[in-house]
Structure formats: C-alpha cells, structure tokens
Amino acid sequence: HCPVVSVRKKIDEYYNVLIDNNKVLEEIIRHFIVDHKMTRLNFLAGPKGISDSEERLDCYKRILKEYNIPIEEERIYYGDFWKDKGMDAVEYWLSGSLELPQAIICANDYMAITVIQALEQHGFSVPDDIAVSGCDDIINAAEFSPALTTALMPVEKMGMEAVDKIDRVNRGLKETQDTIVETKTIYRESC
C-alpha cells in the first residue's frame, strides 16, 4: 500500500524514473557524422533482447538512416555490457571484409574502455586512427586515457526524482507513472 518507484528499468505496475534509450546516444552519433564528417560508424551493442541494448542500437540505425548512411550488419557487434566482449568486437571488425571504422560507438563505457585497449594493442591510436565513445559516464570514463566521450546518466537527479515522486503520491497529488530524465553528452578526448 505504499508507492514503489523503479529507477532505470520500466516496470508497468510501478512508478518509473527512466532515461530515453532511444535518444541517449543521438548527440554522439550526430557529432561523429556532422562535426567529424564520418560515415563508417561501428556499433558495439549490449546483449540481444535486452531493452537498453536494443533501444540504443535502434537509435544508431535511425540516425544512420537519417543521414543516408547504409546500415551494414558487419558493423554491429553484440557485447555484454561488461568488459568481456570489447576485445572480441575489435578482433571481429579487424578481421572483417569492410573498411575499418572511423568511429566505434559503444552502448556503455565498460565496453568502450575495453575497445580502446584492444585497438591500442593492435597499434591504433584513439582518436587519431579510430574514435570511440561510450555511454553512462562511469567514474573511470573521465580518468581513462584518452578520457572517454560519453553520455552522462544523471543518477543523482534520478534518485531525487524517485523520492519526490513518492512524496507527491503520499501527499495525494496526481502523479504520472513515468518520468523521463534527460541525459547529457560529455565530449572528451576519445573523439
């Protein structure tokens, strides 16, 4: 009999504080296309079937279509939202038949950091040879070298909104089920 709020994961029977995964990487992808004039963009997604991963991948495909850049399935690799698949993705792309990417967009920072390490092990310089971006702005993103371009998840703001939502419900105020909190793109050295 008390209000329940889910943060970052939509649960239909509860209140939710969410980000829009369909838009979280939009600015970064547009930055590579418009500001850097890149057309060979690879995408390291999270696991197949996970909504965060699929929505971020849909964003990538939507923006490429918007700029008439062909979606080449070989440029997409499914990772694990952790550090394990970054090396595999780089090996896959380096051994593939397509021209090397100009940028690799990763669905989270852990995979992006591993991708940078894998590229450097193969003699590539980030961002001089291949730019890399992540998502989430984990603590290591700013401290990593090169510092990672990423999308900031406003965790503190999300927590405050969850508490405010509970307060409004407890005071009898009308409350929307879902609140979308805006992310912020952080441009750093990796692009």
mmCIF file of C-alpha atoms in Angstrom:
data_model
loop_
_atom_site.group_PDB
_atom_site.id
_atom_site.type_symbol
_atom_site.label_atom_id
_atom_site.label_comp_id
_atom_site.label_asym_id
_atom_site.label_seq_id
_atom_site.Cartn_x
_atom_site.Cartn_y
_atom_site.Cartn_z
ATOM 1 C CA HIS A 1 0.000 0.000 0.000
ATOM 2 C CA CYS A 2 2.917 2.340 -0.487
ATOM 3 C CA PRO A 3 4.239 3.908 -3.700
ATOM 4 C CA VAL A 4 7.035 1.973 -5.397
ATOM 5 C CA VAL A 5 9.390 3.616 -7.893
ATOM 6 C CA SER A 6 11.671 1.770 -10.268
ATOM 7 C CA VAL A 7 14.754 3.658 -11.422
ATOM 8 C CA ARG A 8 16.213 2.971 -14.935
ATOM 9 C CA LYS A 9 14.035 -0.109 -15.574
ATOM 10 C CA LYS A 10 10.411 0.238 -16.578
ATOM 11 C CA ILE A 11 8.074 -1.922 -14.523
ATOM 12 C CA ASP A 12 4.480 -1.441 -15.643
ATOM 13 C CA GLU A 13 2.815 -1.806 -12.243
ATOM 14 C CA TYR A 14 5.057 0.802 -10.547
ATOM 15 C CA TYR A 15 6.102 4.403 -10.994
ATOM 16 C CA ASN A 16 9.249 4.744 -13.083
ATOM 17 C CA VAL A 17 12.137 7.185 -13.401
ATOM 18 C CA LEU A 18 13.802 6.496 -16.731
ATOM 19 C CA ILE A 19 16.120 7.766 -19.413
ATOM 20 C CA ASP A 20 15.187 7.633 -23.086
ATOM 21 C CA ASN A 21 17.475 4.968 -24.541
ATOM 22 C CA ASN A 22 16.139 5.837 -27.991
ATOM 23 C CA LYS A 23 17.836 9.235 -27.699
ATOM 24 C CA VAL A 24 20.739 8.816 -25.266
ATOM 25 C CA LEU A 25 23.370 8.345 -27.994
ATOM 26 C CA GLU A 26 21.818 10.697 -30.549
ATOM 27 C CA GLU A 27 24.130 13.657 -29.941
ATOM 28 C CA ILE A 28 27.252 11.483 -30.007
ATOM 29 C CA ILE A 29 26.303 9.798 -33.285
ATOM 30 C CA ARG A 30 25.395 13.133 -34.877
ATOM 31 C CA HIS A 31 28.701 14.563 -33.586
ATOM 32 C CA PHE A 32 30.674 11.899 -35.450
ATOM 33 C CA ILE A 33 28.646 12.407 -38.649
ATOM 34 C CA VAL A 34 28.263 16.195 -38.694
ATOM 35 C CA ASP A 35 31.315 17.540 -36.848
ATOM 36 C CA HIS A 36 33.840 14.849 -37.792
ATOM 37 C CA LYS A 37 32.351 14.011 -41.240
ATOM 38 C CA MET A 38 32.473 10.285 -40.508
ATOM 39 C CA THR A 39 30.412 7.716 -42.386
ATOM 40 C CA ARG A 40 31.947 4.418 -41.222
ATOM 41 C CA LEU A 41 30.477 4.035 -37.748
ATOM 42 C CA ASN A 42 30.526 0.702 -35.957
ATOM 43 C CA PHE A 43 28.270 -0.081 -33.010
ATOM 44 C CA LEU A 44 29.004 -2.304 -30.031
ATOM 45 C CA ALA A 45 25.600 -3.112 -28.559
ATOM 46 C CA GLY A 46 24.798 -4.868 -25.325
ATOM 47 C CA PRO A 47 23.208 -8.335 -25.309
ATOM 48 C CA LYS A 48 20.468 -9.184 -27.805
ATOM 49 C CA GLY A 49 16.999 -8.974 -26.316
ATOM 50 C CA ILE A 50 17.893 -6.510 -23.534
ATOM 51 C CA SER A 51 15.762 -3.370 -23.938
ATOM 52 C CA ASP A 52 18.580 -0.881 -23.143
ATOM 53 C CA SER A 53 20.756 -2.543 -25.770
ATOM 54 C CA GLU A 54 18.070 -2.818 -28.432
ATOM 55 C CA GLU A 55 16.869 0.775 -27.953
ATOM 56 C CA ARG A 56 20.417 2.169 -28.198
ATOM 57 C CA LEU A 57 21.006 0.078 -31.326
ATOM 58 C CA ASP A 58 17.722 1.368 -32.791
ATOM 59 C CA CYS A 59 18.964 4.922 -32.155
ATOM 60 C CA TYR A 60 22.175 4.164 -34.073
ATOM 61 C CA LYS A 61 20.242 2.729 -37.015
ATOM 62 C CA ARG A 62 17.736 5.592 -37.034
ATOM 63 C CA ILE A 63 20.438 8.282 -37.129
ATOM 64 C CA LEU A 64 22.399 6.482 -39.858
ATOM 65 C CA LYS A 65 19.228 6.257 -41.969
ATOM 66 C CA GLU A 66 18.557 9.940 -41.360
ATOM 67 C CA TYR A 67 21.949 10.782 -42.912
ATOM 68 C CA ASN A 68 21.594 8.179 -45.701
ATOM 69 C CA ILE A 69 24.474 6.117 -44.338
ATOM 70 C CA PRO A 70 23.996 2.433 -45.163
ATOM 71 C CA ILE A 71 23.431 0.112 -42.205
ATOM 72 C CA GLU A 72 25.951 -2.667 -42.649
ATOM 73 C CA GLU A 73 25.267 -5.559 -40.291
ATOM 74 C CA GLU A 74 29.004 -6.350 -40.123
ATOM 75 C CA ARG A 75 29.477 -3.006 -38.373
ATOM 76 C CA ILE A 76 27.262 -4.157 -35.489
ATOM 77 C CA TYR A 77 28.503 -6.475 -32.757
ATOM 78 C CA TYR A 78 26.598 -7.660 -29.688
ATOM 79 C CA GLY A 79 28.518 -7.353 -26.448
ATOM 80 C CA ASP A 80 27.686 -7.974 -22.816
ATOM 81 C CA PHE A 81 27.554 -4.515 -21.135
ATOM 82 C CA TRP A 82 30.760 -5.531 -19.373
ATOM 83 C CA LYS A 83 34.437 -5.762 -20.268
ATOM 84 C CA ASP A 84 34.450 -9.205 -21.830
ATOM 85 C CA LYS A 85 33.349 -8.517 -25.411
ATOM 86 C CA GLY A 86 35.321 -5.394 -26.364
ATOM 87 C CA MET A 87 38.347 -7.389 -27.492
ATOM 88 C CA ASP A 88 36.138 -9.862 -29.390
ATOM 89 C CA ALA A 89 34.387 -6.997 -31.186
ATOM 90 C CA VAL A 90 37.673 -5.397 -32.244
ATOM 91 C CA GLU A 91 39.032 -8.761 -33.457
ATOM 92 C CA TYR A 92 35.812 -9.318 -35.436
ATOM 93 C CA TRP A 93 35.962 -5.887 -37.092
ATOM 94 C CA LEU A 94 39.704 -6.038 -37.836
ATOM 95 C CA SER A 95 39.351 -9.434 -39.494
ATOM 96 C CA GLY A 96 36.227 -8.477 -41.457
ATOM 97 C CA SER A 97 35.891 -7.533 -45.087
ATOM 98 C CA LEU A 98 34.666 -3.971 -44.532
ATOM 99 C CA GLU A 99 36.890 -0.904 -44.492
ATOM 100 C CA LEU A 100 37.995 -0.041 -40.940
ATOM 101 C CA PRO A 101 35.602 2.125 -38.957
ATOM 102 C CA GLN A 102 36.252 5.795 -38.375
ATOM 103 C CA ALA A 103 34.429 5.538 -35.049
ATOM 104 C CA ILE A 104 33.120 2.856 -32.724
ATOM 105 C CA ILE A 105 30.061 3.778 -30.672
ATOM 106 C CA CYS A 106 29.637 1.589 -27.623
ATOM 107 C CA ALA A 107 26.398 1.066 -25.716
ATOM 108 C CA ASN A 108 28.231 1.593 -22.428
ATOM 109 C CA ASP A 109 31.523 2.824 -21.015
ATOM 110 C CA TYR A 110 32.898 -0.516 -19.818
ATOM 111 C CA MET A 111 32.820 -1.874 -23.356
ATOM 112 C CA ALA A 112 34.213 1.399 -24.768
ATOM 113 C CA ILE A 113 37.230 1.297 -22.457
ATOM 114 C CA THR A 114 37.939 -2.301 -23.450
ATOM 115 C CA VAL A 115 37.566 -1.397 -27.141
ATOM 116 C CA ILE A 116 40.138 1.393 -26.740
ATOM 117 C CA GLN A 117 42.543 -1.009 -25.017
ATOM 118 C CA ALA A 118 42.049 -3.591 -27.777
ATOM 119 C CA LEU A 119 42.604 -1.022 -30.528
ATOM 120 C CA GLU A 120 45.795 0.185 -28.843
ATOM 121 C CA GLN A 121 47.045 -3.415 -28.545
ATOM 122 C CA HIS A 122 46.667 -3.610 -32.327
ATOM 123 C CA GLY A 123 48.668 -0.418 -32.830
ATOM 124 C CA PHE A 124 45.783 2.002 -33.378
ATOM 125 C CA SER A 125 45.646 5.411 -31.727
ATOM 126 C CA VAL A 126 42.357 6.656 -30.286
ATOM 127 C CA PRO A 127 41.068 9.071 -31.546
ATOM 128 C CA ASP A 128 43.687 9.695 -34.272
ATOM 129 C CA ASP A 129 43.006 6.430 -36.123
ATOM 130 C CA ILE A 130 39.593 5.446 -34.758
ATOM 131 C CA ALA A 131 37.364 7.465 -32.426
ATOM 132 C CA VAL A 132 35.463 5.701 -29.630
ATOM 133 C CA SER A 133 32.509 6.692 -27.467
ATOM 134 C CA GLY A 134 30.617 5.134 -24.597
ATOM 135 C CA CYS A 135 27.501 5.684 -22.547
ATOM 136 C CA ASP A 136 26.850 6.102 -18.774
ATOM 137 C CA ASP A 137 29.809 8.288 -17.733
ATOM 138 C CA ILE A 138 31.193 5.878 -15.162
ATOM 139 C CA ILE A 139 33.907 7.266 -12.862
ATOM 140 C CA ASN A 140 36.664 5.692 -14.967
ATOM 141 C CA ALA A 141 35.431 7.449 -18.130
ATOM 142 C CA ALA A 142 36.947 10.815 -17.202
ATOM 143 C CA GLU A 143 40.093 9.300 -15.662
ATOM 144 C CA PHE A 144 40.836 6.913 -18.529
ATOM 145 C CA SER A 145 43.394 7.942 -21.141
ATOM 146 C CA PRO A 146 42.145 9.093 -23.537
ATOM 147 C CA ALA A 147 39.244 10.453 -21.490
ATOM 148 C CA LEU A 148 36.050 8.929 -22.866
ATOM 149 C CA THR A 149 33.355 10.796 -24.781
ATOM 150 C CA THR A 150 30.108 9.524 -23.319
ATOM 151 C CA ALA A 151 26.545 10.260 -22.255
ATOM 152 C CA LEU A 152 26.099 11.113 -18.588
ATOM 153 C CA MET A 153 23.410 9.223 -16.697
ATOM 154 C CA PRO A 154 22.053 11.723 -14.150
ATOM 155 C CA VAL A 155 21.910 9.194 -11.308
ATOM 156 C CA GLU A 156 21.620 11.778 -8.544
ATOM 157 C CA LYS A 157 18.812 13.596 -10.348
ATOM 158 C CA MET A 158 17.040 10.284 -10.948
ATOM 159 C CA GLY A 159 17.265 9.413 -7.264
ATOM 160 C CA MET A 160 15.891 12.808 -6.249
ATOM 161 C CA GLU A 161 13.012 12.449 -8.711
ATOM 162 C CA ALA A 162 12.188 8.982 -7.316
ATOM 163 C CA VAL A 163 11.997 10.388 -3.759
ATOM 164 C CA ASP A 164 9.974 13.404 -4.953
ATOM 165 C CA LYS A 165 7.573 11.056 -6.759
ATOM 166 C CA ILE A 166 6.981 9.104 -3.549
ATOM 167 C CA ASP A 167 6.441 12.352 -1.642
ATOM 168 C CA ARG A 168 3.897 13.651 -4.177
ATOM 169 C CA VAL A 169 1.955 10.368 -4.112
ATOM 170 C CA ASN A 170 1.968 10.309 -0.292
ATOM 171 C CA ARG A 171 0.602 13.862 -0.247
ATOM 172 C CA GLY A 172 -2.255 12.799 -2.531
ATOM 173 C CA LEU A 173 -1.077 14.722 -5.588
ATOM 174 C CA LYS A 174 -1.745 13.362 -9.067
ATOM 175 C CA GLU A 175 1.421 11.730 -10.360
ATOM 176 C CA THR A 176 2.408 10.469 -13.810
ATOM 177 C CA GLN A 177 3.551 6.887 -13.938
ATOM 178 C CA ASP A 178 6.747 7.565 -15.891
ATOM 179 C CA THR A 179 9.244 10.409 -15.672
ATOM 180 C CA ILE A 180 11.983 10.710 -18.284
ATOM 181 C CA VAL A 181 15.180 12.379 -17.057
ATOM 182 C CA GLU A 182 17.449 13.980 -19.655
ATOM 183 C CA THR A 183 20.996 12.714 -20.137
ATOM 184 C CA LYS A 184 23.924 14.946 -21.033
ATOM 185 C CA THR A 185 26.577 14.318 -23.669
ATOM 186 C CA ILE A 186 30.136 14.770 -22.393
ATOM 187 C CA TYR A 187 32.728 15.369 -25.115
ATOM 188 C CA ARG A 188 36.228 14.329 -24.122
ATOM 189 C CA GLU A 189 39.446 13.128 -25.769
ATOM 190 C CA SER A 190 38.329 9.852 -27.384
ATOM 191 C CA CYS A 191 36.714 11.584 -30.362
#
